[in-house]
PDB file of N, CA, C and O in Angstrom:
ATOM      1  N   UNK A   1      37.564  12.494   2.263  1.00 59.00           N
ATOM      2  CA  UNK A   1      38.720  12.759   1.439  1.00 59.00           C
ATOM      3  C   UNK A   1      39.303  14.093   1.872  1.00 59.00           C
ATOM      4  O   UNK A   1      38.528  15.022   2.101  1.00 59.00           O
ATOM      5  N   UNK A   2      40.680  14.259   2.006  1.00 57.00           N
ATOM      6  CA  UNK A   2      41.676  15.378   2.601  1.00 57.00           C
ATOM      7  C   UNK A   2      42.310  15.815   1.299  1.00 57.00           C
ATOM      8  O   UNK A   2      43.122  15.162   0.644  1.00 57.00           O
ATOM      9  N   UNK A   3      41.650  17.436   0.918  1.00 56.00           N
ATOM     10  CA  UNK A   3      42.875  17.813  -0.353  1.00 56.00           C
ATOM     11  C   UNK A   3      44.129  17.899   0.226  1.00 56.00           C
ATOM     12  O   UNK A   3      44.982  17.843  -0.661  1.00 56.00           O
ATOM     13  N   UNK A   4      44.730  18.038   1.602  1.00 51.00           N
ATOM     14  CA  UNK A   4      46.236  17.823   0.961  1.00 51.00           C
ATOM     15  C   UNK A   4      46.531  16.833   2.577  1.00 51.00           C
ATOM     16  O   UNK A   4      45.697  16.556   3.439  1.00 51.00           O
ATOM     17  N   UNK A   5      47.565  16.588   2.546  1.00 50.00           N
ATOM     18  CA  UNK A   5      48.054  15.689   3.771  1.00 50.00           C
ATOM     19  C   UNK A   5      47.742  16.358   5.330  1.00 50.00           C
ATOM     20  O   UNK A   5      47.997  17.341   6.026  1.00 50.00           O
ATOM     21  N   UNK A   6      47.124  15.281   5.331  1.00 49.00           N
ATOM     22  CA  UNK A   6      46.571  15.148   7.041  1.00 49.00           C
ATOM     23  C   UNK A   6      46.596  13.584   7.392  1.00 49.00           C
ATOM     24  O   UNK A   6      46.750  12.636   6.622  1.00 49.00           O
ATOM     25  N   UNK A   7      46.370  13.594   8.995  1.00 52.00           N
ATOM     26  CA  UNK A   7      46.726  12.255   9.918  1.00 52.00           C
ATOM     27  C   UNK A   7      45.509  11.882  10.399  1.00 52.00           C
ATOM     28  O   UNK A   7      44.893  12.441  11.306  1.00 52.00           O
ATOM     29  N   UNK A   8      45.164  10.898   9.756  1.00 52.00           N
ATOM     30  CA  UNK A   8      43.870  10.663  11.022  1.00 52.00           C
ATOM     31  C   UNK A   8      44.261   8.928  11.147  1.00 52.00           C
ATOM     32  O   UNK A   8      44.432   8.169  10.193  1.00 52.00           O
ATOM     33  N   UNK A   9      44.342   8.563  12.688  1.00 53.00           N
ATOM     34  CA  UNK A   9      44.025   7.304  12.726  1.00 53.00           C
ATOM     35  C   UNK A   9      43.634   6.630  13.308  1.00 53.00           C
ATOM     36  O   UNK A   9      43.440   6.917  14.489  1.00 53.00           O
ATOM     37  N   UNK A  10      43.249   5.165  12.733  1.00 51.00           N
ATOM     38  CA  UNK A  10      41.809   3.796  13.014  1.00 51.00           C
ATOM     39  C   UNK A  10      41.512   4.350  12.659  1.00 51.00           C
ATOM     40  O   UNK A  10      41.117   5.226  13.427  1.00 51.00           O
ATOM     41  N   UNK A  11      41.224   4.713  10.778  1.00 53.00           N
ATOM     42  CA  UNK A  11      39.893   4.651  10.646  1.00 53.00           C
ATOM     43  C   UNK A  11      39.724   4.129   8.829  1.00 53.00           C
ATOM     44  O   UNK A  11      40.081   4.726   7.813  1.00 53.00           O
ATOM     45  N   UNK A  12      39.355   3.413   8.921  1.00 54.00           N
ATOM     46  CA  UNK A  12      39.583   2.452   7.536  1.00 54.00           C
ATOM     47  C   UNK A  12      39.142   3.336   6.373  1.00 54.00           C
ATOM     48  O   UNK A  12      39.658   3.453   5.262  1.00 54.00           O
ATOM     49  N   UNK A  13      37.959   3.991   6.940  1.00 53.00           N
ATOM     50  CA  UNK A  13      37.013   4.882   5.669  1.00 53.00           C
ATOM     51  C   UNK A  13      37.586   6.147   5.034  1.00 53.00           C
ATOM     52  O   UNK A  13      37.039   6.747   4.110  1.00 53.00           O
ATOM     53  N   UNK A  14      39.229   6.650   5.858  1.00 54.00           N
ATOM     54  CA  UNK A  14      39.522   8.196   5.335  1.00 54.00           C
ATOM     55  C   UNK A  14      40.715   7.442   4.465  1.00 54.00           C
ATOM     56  O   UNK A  14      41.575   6.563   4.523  1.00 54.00           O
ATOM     57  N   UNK A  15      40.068   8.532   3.543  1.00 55.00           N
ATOM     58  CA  UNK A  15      41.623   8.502   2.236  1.00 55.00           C
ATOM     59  C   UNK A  15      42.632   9.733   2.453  1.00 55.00           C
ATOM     60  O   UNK A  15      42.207  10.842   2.774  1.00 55.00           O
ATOM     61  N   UNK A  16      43.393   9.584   2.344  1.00 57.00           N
ATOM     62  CA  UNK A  16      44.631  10.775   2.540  1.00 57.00           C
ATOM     63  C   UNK A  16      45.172  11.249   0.913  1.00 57.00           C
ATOM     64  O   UNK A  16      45.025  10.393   0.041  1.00 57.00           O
ATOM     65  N   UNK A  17      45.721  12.443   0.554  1.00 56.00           N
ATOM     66  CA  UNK A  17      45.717  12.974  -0.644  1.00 56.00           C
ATOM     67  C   UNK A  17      47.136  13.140  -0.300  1.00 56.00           C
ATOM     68  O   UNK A  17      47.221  14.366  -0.226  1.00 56.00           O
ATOM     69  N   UNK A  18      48.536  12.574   0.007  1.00 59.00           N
ATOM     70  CA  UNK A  18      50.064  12.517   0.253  1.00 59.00           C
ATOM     71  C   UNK A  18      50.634  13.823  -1.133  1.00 59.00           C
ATOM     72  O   UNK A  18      51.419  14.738  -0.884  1.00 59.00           O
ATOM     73  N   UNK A  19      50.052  13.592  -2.409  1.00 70.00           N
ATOM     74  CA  UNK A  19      50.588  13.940  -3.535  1.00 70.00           C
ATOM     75  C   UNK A  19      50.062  15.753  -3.347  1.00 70.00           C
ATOM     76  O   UNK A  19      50.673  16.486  -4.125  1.00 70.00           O
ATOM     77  N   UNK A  20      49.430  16.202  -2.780  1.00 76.00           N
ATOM     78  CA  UNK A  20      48.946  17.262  -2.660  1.00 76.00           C
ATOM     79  C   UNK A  20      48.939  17.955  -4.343  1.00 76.00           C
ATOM     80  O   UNK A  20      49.921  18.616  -4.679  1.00 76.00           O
ATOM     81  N   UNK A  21      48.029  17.795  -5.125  1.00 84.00           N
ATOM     82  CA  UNK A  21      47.706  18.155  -6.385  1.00 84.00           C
ATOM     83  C   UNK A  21      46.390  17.790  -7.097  1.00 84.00           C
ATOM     84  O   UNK A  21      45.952  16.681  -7.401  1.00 84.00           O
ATOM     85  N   UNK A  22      45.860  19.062  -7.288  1.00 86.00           N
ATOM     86  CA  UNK A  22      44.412  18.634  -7.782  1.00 86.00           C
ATOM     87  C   UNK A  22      44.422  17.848  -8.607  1.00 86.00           C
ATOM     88  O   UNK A  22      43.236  17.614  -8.838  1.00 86.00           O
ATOM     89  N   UNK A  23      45.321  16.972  -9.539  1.00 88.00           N
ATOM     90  CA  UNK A  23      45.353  15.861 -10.398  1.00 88.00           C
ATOM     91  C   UNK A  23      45.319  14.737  -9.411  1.00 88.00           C
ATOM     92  O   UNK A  23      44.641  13.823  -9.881  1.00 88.00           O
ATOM     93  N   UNK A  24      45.730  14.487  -8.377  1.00 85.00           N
ATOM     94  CA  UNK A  24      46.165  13.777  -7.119  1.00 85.00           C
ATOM     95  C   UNK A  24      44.469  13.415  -6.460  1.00 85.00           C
ATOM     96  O   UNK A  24      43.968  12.291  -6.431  1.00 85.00           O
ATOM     97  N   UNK A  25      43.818  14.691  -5.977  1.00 86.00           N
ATOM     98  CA  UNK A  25      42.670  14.707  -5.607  1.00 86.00           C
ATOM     99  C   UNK A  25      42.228  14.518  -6.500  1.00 86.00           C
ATOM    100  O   UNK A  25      42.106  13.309  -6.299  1.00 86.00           O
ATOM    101  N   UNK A  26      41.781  14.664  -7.533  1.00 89.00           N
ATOM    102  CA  UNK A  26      40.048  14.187  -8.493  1.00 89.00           C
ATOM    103  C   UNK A  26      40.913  12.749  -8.994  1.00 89.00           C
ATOM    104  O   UNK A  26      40.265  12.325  -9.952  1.00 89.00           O
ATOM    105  N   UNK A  27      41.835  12.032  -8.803  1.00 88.00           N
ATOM    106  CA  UNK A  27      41.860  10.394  -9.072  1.00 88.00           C
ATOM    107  C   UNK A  27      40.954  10.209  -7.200  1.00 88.00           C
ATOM    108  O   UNK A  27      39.739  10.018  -7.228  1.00 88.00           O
ATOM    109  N   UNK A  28      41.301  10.248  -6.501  1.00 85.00           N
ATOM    110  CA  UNK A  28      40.683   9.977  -4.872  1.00 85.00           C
ATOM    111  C   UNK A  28      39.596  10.414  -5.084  1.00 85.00           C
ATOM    112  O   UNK A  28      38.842   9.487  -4.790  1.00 85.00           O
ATOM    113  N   UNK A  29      38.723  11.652  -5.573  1.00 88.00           N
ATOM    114  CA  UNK A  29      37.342  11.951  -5.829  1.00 88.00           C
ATOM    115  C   UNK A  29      36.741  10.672  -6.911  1.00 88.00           C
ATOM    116  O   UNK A  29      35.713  10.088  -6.565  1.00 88.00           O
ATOM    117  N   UNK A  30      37.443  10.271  -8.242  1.00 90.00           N
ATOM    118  CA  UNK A  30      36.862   9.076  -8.727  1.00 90.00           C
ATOM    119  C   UNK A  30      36.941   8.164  -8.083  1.00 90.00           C
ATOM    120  O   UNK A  30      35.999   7.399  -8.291  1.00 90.00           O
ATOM    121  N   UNK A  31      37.673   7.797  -7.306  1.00 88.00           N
ATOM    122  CA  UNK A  31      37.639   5.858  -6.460  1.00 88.00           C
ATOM    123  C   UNK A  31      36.422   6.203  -5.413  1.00 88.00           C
ATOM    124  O   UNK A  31      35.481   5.413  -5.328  1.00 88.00           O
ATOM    125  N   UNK A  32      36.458   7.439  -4.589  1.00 88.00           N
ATOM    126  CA  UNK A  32      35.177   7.507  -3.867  1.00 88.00           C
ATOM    127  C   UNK A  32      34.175   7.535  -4.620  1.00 88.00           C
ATOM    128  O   UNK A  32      33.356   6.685  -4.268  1.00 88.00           O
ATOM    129  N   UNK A  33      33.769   8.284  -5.743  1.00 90.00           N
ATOM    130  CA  UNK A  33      32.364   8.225  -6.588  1.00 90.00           C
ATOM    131  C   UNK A  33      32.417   6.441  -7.159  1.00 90.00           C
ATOM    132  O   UNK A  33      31.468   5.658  -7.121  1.00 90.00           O
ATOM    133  N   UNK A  34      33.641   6.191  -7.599  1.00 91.00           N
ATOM    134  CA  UNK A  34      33.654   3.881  -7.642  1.00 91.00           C
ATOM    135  C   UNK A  34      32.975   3.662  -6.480  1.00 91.00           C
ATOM    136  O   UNK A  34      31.775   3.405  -6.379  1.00 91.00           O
ATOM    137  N   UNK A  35      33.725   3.765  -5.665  1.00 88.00           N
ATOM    138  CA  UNK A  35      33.084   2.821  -4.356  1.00 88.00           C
ATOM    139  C   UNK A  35      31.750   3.128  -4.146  1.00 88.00           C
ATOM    140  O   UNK A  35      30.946   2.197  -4.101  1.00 88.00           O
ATOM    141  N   UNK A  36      31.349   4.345  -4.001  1.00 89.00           N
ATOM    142  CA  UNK A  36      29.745   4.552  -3.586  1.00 89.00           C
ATOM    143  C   UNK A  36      28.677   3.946  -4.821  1.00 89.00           C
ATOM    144  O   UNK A  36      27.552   3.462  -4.695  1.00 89.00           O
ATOM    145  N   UNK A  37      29.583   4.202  -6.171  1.00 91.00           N
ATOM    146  CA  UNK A  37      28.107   3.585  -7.044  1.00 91.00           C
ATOM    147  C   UNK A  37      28.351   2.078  -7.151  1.00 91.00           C
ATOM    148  O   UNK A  37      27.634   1.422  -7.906  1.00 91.00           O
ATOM    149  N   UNK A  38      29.601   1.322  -6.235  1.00 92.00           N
ATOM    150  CA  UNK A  38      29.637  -0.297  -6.381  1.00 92.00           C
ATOM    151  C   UNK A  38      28.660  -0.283  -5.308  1.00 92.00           C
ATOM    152  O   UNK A  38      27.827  -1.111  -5.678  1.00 92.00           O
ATOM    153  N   UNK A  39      28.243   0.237  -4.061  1.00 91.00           N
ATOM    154  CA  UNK A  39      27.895  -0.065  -3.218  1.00 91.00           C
ATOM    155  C   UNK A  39      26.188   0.481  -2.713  1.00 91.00           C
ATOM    156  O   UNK A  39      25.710   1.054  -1.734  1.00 91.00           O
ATOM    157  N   UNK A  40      25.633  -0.121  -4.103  1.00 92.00           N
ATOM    158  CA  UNK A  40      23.634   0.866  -4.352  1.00 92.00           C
ATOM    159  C   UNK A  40      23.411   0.582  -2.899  1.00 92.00           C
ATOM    160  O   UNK A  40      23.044   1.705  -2.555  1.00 92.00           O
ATOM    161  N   UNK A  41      23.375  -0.182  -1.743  1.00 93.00           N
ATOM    162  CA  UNK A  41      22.631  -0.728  -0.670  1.00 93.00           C
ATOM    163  C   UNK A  41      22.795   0.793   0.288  1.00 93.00           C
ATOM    164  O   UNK A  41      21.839   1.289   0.885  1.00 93.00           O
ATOM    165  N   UNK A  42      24.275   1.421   0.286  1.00 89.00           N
ATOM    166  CA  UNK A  42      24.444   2.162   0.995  1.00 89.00           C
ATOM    167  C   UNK A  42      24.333   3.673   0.718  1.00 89.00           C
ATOM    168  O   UNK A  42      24.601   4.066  -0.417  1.00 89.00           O
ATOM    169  N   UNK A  43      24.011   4.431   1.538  1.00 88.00           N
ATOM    170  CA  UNK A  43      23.763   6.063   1.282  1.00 88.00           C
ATOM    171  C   UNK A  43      25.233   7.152   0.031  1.00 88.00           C
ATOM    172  O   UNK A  43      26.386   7.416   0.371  1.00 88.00           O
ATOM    173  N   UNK A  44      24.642   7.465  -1.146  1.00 85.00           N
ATOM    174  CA  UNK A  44      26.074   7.519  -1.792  1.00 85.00           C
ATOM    175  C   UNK A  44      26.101   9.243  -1.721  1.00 85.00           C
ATOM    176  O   UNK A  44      25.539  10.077  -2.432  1.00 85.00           O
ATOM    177  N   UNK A  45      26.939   9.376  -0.636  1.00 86.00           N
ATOM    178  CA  UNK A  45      27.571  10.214   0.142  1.00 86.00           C
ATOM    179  C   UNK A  45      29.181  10.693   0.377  1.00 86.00           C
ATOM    180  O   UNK A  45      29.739  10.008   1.234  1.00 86.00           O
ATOM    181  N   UNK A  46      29.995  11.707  -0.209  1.00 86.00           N
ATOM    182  CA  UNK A  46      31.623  11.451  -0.331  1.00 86.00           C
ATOM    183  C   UNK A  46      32.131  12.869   0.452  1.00 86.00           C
ATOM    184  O   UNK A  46      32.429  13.928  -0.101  1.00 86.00           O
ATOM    185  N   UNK A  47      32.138  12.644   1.545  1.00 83.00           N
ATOM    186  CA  UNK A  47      32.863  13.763   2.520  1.00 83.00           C
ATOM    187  C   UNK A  47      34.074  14.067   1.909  1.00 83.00           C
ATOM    188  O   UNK A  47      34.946  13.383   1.374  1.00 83.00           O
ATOM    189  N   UNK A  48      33.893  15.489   2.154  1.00 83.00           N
ATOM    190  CA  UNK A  48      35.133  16.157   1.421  1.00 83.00           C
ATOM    191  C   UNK A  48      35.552  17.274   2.616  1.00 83.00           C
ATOM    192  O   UNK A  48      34.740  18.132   2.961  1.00 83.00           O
ATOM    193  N   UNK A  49      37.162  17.163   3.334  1.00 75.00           N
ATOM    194  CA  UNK A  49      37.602  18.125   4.569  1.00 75.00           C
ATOM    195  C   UNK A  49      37.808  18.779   3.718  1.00 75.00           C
ATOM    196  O   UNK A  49      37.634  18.262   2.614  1.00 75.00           O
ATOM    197  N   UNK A  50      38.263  20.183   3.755  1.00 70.00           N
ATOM    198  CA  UNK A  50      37.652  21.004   4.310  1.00 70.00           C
ATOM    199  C   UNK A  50      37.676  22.254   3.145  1.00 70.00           C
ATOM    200  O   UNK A  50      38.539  22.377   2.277  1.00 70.00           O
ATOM    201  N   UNK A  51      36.388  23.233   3.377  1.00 75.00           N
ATOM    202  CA  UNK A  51      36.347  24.143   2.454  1.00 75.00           C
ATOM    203  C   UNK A  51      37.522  24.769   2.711  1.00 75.00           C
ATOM    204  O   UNK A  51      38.504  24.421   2.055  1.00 75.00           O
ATOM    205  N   UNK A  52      37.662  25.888   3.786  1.00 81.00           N
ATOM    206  CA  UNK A  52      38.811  26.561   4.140  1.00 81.00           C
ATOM    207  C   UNK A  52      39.792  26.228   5.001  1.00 81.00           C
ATOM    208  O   UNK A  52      40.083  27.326   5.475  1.00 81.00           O
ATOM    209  N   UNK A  53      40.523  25.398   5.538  1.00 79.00           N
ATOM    210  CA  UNK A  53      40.771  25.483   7.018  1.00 79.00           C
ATOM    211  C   UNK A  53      42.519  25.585   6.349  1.00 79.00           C
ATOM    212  O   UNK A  53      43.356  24.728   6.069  1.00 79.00           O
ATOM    213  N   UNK A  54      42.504  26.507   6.312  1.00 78.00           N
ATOM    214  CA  UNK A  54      43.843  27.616   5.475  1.00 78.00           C
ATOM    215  C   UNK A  54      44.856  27.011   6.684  1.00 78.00           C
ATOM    216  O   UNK A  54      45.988  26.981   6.200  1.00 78.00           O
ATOM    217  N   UNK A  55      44.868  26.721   7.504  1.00 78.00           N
ATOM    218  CA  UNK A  55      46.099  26.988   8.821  1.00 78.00           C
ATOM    219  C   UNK A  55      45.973  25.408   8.916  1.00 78.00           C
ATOM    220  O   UNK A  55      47.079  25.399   9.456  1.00 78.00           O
ATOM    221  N   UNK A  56      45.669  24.216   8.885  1.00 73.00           N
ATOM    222  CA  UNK A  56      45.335  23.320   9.035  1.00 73.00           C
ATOM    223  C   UNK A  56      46.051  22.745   7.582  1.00 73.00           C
ATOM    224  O   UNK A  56      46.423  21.579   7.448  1.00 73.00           O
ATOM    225  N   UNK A  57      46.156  23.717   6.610  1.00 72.00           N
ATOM    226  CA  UNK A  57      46.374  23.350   5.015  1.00 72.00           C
ATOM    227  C   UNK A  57      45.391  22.164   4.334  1.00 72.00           C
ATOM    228  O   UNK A  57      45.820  21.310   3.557  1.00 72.00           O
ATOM    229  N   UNK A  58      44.295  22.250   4.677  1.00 77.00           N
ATOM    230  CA  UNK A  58      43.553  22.011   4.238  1.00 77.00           C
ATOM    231  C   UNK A  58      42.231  22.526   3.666  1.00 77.00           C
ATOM    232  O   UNK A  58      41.439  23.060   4.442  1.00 77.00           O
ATOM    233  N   UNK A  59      41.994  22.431   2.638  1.00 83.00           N
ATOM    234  CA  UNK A  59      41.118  23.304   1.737  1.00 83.00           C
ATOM    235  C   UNK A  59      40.765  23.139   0.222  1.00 83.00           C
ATOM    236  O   UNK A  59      41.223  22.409  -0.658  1.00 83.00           O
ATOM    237  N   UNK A  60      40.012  23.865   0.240  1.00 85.00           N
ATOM    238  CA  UNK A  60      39.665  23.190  -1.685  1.00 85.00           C
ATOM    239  C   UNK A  60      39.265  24.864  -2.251  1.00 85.00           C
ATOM    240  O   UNK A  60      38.832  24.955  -3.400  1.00 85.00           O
ATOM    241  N   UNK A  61      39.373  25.741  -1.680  1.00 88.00           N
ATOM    242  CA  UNK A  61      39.486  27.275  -2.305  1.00 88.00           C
ATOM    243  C   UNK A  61      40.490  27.605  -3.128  1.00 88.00           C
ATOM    244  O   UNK A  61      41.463  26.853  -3.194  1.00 88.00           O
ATOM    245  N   UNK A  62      40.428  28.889  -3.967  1.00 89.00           N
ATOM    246  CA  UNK A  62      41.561  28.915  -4.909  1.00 89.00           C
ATOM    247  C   UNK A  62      42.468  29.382  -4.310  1.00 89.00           C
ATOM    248  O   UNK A  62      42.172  29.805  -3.193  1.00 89.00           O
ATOM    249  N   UNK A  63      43.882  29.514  -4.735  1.00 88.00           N
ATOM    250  CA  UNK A  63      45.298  29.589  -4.103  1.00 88.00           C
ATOM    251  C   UNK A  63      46.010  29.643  -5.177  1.00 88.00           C
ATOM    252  O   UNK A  63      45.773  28.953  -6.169  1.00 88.00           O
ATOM    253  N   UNK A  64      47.197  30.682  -5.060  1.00 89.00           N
ATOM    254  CA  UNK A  64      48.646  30.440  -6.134  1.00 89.00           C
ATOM    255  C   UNK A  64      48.944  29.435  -7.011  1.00 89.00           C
ATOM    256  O   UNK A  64      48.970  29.376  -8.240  1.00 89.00           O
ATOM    257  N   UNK A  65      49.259  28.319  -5.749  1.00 86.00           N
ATOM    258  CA  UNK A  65      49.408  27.444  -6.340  1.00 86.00           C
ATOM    259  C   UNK A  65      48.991  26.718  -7.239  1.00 86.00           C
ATOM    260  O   UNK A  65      49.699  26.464  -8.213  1.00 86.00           O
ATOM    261  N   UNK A  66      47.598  26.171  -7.079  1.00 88.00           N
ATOM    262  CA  UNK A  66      46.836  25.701  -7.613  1.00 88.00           C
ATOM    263  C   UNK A  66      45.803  25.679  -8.096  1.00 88.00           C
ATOM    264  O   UNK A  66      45.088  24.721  -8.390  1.00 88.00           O
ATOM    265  N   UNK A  67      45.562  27.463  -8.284  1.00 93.00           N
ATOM    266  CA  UNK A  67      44.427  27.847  -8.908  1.00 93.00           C
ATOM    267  C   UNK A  67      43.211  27.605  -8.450  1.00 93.00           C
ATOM    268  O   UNK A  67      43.289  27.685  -7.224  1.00 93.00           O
ATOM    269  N   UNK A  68      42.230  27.376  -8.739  1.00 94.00           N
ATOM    270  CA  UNK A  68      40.669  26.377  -9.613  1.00 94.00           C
ATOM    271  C   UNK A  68      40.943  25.242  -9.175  1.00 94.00           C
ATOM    272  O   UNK A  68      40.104  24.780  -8.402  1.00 94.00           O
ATOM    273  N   UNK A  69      42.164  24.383  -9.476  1.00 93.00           N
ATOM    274  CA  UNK A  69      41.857  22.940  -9.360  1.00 93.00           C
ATOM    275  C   UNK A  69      41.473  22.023  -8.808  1.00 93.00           C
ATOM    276  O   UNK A  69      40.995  21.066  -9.418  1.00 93.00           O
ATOM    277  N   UNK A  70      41.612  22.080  -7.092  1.00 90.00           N
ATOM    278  CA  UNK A  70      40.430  21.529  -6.359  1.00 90.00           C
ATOM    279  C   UNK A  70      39.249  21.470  -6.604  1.00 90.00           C
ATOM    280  O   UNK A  70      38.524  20.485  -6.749  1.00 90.00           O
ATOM    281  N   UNK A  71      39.049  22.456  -6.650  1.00 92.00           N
ATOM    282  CA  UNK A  71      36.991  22.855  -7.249  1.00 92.00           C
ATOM    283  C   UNK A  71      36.694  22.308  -8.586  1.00 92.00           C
ATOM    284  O   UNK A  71      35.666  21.661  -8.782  1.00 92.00           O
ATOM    285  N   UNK A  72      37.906  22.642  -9.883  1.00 94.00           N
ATOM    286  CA  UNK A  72      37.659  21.888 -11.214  1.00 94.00           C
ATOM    287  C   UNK A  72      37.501  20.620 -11.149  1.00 94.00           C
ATOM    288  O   UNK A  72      36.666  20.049 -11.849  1.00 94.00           O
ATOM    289  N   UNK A  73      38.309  19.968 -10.268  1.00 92.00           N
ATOM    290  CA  UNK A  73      38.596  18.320  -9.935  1.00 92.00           C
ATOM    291  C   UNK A  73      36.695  17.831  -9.404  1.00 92.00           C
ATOM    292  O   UNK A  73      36.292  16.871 -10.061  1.00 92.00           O
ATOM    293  N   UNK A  74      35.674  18.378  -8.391  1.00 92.00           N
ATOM    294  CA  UNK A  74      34.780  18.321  -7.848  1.00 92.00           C
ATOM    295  C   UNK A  74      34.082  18.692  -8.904  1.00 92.00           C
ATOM    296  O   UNK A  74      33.076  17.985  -8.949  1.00 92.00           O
ATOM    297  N   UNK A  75      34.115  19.595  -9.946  1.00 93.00           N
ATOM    298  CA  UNK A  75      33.162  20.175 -10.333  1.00 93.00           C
ATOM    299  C   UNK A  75      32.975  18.865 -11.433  1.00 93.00           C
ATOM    300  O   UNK A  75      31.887  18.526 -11.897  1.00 93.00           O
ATOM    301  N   UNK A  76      34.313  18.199 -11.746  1.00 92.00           N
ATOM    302  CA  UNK A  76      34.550  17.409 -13.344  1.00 92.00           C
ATOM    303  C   UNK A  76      33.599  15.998 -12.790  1.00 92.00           C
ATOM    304  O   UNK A  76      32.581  15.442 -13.203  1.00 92.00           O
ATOM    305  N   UNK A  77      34.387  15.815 -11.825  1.00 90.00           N
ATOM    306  CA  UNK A  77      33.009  14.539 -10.793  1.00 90.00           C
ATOM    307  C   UNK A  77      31.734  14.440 -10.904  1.00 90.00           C
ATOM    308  O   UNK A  77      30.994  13.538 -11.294  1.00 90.00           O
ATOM    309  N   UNK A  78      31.480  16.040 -10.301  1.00 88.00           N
ATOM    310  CA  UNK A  78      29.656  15.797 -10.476  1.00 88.00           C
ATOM    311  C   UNK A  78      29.319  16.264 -11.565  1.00 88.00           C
ATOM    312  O   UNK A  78      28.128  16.344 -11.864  1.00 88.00           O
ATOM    313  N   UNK A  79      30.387  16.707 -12.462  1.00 89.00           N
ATOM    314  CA  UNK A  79      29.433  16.840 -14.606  1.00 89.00           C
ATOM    315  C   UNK A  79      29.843  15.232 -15.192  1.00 89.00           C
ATOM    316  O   UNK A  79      29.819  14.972 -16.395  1.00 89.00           O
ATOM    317  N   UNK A  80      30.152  14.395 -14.316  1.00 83.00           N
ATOM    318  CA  UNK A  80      30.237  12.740 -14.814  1.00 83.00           C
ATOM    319  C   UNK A  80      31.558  12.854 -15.892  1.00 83.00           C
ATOM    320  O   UNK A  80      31.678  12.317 -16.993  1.00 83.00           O
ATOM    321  N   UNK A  81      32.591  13.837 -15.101  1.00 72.00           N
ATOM    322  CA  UNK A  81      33.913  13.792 -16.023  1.00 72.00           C
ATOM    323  C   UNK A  81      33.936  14.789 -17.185  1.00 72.00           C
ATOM    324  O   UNK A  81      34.808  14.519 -18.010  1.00 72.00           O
ATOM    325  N   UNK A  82      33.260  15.784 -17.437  1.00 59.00           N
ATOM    326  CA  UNK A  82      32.843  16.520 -18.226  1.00 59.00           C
ATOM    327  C   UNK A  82      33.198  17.579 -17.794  1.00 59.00           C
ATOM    328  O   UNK A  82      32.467  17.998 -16.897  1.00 59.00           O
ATOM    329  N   UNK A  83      34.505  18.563 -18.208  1.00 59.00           N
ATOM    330  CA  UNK A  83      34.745  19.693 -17.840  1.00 59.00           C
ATOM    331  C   UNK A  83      33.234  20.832 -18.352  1.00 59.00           C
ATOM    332  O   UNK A  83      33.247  22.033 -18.082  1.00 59.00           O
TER     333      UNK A  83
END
C-alpha cells in the first residue's frame, strides 16, 4: 500500500492511494487487513511504502498537511479500529 500516488506496473498485488488523505489510506489499510484475514492459508502480512521517502512523496511521517494521520490511520488498524 502507497500513502499517496505512485506508478507501479504488472502487478496485481499493489494498491495505489489516488485520493492522497489519511481517510483515503486507512479505508486501503482496512481492505488489506479484509483480504489477509479472508485468506488464514496465507502469511498475514500488509506492506506499507514508505516511512520517509519525502522526494518520492511518499511517506507516512507527520507533515502540515496532514498531521498524525497516516500513523493514526495504522495505529486505528492494529488497535482493531480503536482510536
Amino acid at each position: 500500500i502507497y500513502p499517496t500516488q505512485f506508478e507501479i506496473k504488472n502487478s496485481e498485488f499493489i494498491r495505489i492511494n489516488y485520493n492522497n488523505t489519511s481517510e483515503s489510506f486507512g479505508a486501503y489499510l482496512q481492505k488489506a487487513k479484509e483480504y489477509a484475514d479472508s485468506h488464514p492459508d496465507q502469511p498475514k502480512i500488509i506492506v506499507i511504502n514508505a516511512w520517509n521517502e519525502w522526494v518520492e512523496g511518499s511517506y507516512l511521517e507527520l507533515d502540515m498537511l496532514n498531521g498524525y494521520g497516516y500513523l493514526d490511520a495504522v495505529e486505528m488498524l492494529m488497535n482493531g479500529g480503536q482510536e
